[in-house]
Backbone as numpy.savetxt, mean C-alpha at the origin, in Angstrom:
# Nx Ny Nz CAx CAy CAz Cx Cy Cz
7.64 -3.88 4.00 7.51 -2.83 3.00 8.04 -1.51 3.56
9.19 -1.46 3.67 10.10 0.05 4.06 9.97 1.30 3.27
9.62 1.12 2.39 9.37 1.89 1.81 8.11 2.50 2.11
7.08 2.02 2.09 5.98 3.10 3.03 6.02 3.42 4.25
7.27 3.77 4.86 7.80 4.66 6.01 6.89 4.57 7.30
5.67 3.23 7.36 4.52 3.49 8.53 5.21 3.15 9.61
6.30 2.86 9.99 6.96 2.58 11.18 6.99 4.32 11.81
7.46 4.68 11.16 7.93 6.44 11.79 6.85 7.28 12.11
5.51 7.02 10.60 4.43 7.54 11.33 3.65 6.58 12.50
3.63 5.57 13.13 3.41 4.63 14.35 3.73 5.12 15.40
5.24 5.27 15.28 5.94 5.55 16.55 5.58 7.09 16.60
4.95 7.85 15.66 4.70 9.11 15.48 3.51 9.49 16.84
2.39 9.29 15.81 1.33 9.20 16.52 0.58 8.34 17.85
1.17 6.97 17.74 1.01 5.97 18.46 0.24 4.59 18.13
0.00 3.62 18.72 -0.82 2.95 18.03 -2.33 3.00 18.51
-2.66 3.89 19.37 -4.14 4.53 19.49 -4.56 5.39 18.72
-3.93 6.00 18.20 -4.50 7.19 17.50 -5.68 6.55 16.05
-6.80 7.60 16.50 -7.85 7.20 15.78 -7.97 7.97 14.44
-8.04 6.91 13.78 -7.78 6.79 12.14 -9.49 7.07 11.58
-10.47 6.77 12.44 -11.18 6.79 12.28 -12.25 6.11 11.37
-13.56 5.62 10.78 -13.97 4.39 10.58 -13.61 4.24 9.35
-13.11 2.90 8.93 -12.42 2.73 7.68 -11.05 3.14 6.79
-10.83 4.39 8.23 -9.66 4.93 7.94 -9.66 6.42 7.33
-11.15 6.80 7.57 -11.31 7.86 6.66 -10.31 9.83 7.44
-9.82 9.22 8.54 -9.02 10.40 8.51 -7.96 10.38 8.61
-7.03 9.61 7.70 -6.13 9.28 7.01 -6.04 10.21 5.54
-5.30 10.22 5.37 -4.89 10.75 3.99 -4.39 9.85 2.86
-4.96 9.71 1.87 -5.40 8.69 0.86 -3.92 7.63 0.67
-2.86 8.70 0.96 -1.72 7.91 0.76 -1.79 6.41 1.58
-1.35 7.55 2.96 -1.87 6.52 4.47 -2.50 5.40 4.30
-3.67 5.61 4.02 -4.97 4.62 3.75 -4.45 3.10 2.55
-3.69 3.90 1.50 -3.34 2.83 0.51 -2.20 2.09 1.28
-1.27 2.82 1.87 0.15 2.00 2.62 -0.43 1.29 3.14
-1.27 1.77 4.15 -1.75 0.64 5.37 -2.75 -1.15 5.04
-3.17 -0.31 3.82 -3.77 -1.10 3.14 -3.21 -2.53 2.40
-1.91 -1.80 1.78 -0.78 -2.82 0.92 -0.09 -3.89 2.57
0.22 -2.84 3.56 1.00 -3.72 4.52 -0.18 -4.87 5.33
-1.41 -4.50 5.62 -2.45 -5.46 6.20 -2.59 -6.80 5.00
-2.72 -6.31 3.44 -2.90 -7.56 2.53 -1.39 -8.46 3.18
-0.27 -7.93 2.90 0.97 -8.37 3.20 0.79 -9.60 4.49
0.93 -8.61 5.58 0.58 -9.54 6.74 -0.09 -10.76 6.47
-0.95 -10.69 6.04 -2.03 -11.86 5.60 -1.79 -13.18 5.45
-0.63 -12.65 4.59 0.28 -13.79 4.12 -0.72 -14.68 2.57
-0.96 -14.01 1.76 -2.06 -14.55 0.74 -1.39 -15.39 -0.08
-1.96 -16.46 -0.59 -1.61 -17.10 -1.73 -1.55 -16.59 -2.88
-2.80 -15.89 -3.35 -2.55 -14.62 -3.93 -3.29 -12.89 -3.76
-2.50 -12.19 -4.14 -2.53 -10.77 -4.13 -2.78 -9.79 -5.55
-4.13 -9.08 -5.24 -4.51 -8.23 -6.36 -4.40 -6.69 -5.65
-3.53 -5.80 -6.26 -3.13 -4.76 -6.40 -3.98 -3.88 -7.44
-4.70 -3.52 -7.21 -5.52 -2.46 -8.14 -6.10 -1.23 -7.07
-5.62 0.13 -7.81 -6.05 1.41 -7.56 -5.06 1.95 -6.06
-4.15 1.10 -5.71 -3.61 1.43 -4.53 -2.32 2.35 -4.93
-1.59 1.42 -5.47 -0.60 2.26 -6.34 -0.88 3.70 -6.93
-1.82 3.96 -7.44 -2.08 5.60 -7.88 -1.90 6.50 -6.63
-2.05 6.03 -5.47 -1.90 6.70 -4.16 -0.12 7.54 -4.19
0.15 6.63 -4.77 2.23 7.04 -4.98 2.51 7.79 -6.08
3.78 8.16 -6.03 4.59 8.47 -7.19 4.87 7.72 -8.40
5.25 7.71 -9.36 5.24 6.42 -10.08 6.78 6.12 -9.74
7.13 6.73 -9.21 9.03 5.55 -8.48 8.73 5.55 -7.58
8.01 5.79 -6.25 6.90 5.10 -5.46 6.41 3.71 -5.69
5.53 3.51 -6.61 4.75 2.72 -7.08 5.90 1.35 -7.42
6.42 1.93 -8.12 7.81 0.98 -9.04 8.36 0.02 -7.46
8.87 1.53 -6.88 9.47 0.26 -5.61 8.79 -0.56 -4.64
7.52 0.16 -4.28 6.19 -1.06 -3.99 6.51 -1.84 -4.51
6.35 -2.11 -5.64 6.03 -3.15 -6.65 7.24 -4.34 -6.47
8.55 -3.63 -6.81 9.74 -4.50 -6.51 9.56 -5.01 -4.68
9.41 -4.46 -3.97 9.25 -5.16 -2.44 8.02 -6.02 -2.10
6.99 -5.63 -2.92 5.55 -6.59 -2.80 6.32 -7.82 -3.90
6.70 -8.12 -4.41 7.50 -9.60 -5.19 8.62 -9.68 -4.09
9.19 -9.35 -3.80 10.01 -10.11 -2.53 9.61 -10.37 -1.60
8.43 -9.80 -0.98 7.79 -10.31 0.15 6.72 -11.26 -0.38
5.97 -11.42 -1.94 5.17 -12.62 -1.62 6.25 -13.62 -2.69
7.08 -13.65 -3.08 7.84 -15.11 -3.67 7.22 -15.96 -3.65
7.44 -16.67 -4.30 6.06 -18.16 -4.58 5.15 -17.82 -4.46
4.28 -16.85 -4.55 2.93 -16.49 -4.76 2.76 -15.76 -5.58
1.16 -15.76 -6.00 0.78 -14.74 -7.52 0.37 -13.46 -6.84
1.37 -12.23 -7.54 0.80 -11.04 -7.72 -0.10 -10.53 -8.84
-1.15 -10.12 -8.88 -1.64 -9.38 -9.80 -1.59 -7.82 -9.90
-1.37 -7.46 -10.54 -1.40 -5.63 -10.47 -2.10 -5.05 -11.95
-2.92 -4.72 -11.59 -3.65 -3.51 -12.07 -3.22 -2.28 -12.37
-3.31 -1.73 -13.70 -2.37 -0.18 -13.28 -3.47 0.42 -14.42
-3.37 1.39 -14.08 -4.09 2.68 -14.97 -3.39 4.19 -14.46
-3.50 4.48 -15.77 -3.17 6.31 -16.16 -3.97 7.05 -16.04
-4.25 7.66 -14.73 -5.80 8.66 -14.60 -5.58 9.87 -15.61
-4.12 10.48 -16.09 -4.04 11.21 -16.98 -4.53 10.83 -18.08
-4.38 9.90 -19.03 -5.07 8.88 -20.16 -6.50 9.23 -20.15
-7.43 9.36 -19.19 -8.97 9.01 -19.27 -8.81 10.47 -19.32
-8.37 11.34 -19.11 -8.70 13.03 -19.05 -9.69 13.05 -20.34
């Protein structure tokens, strides 16, 4: 997933640097990337995507979306999407 750029912040910070428990000193983006690339790794049969995507842009989100279907092929994605503007 190249598109969430965590290679640059890695080699940034390092791979010690403390994220702290759950990840909470991360910045929400962070937290969702890291989040999408650990499901990835996994290697799942299937994958549910809900609330991570709002973390992005919506052409952000879009190209997630196109690279999470090329990386799980033959497997089910599910995605979830909501308009936090909508519930205003």
């Amino acid at each position: 997933l190249g598109v969430l750029a965590l290679e640059a912040e890695v080699q940034r910070r390092g791979l010690d640097y403390n994220v702290g428990p759950g990840g909470k000193l991360l910045p929400n983006r962070q937290r969702a990337a890291i989040g999408l690339v650990r499901a990835v790794v996994r290697s799942p049969r299937v994958l549910v995507v809900d609330g991570a995507l709002a973390a992005f842009s919506p052409a952000e989100a879009i190209q997630i979306l196109a690279e999470l279907r090329q990386e799980l092929a033959g497997r089910m994605l599910i995605v979830g999407l909501s308009d936090a503007a909508a519930t205003d």
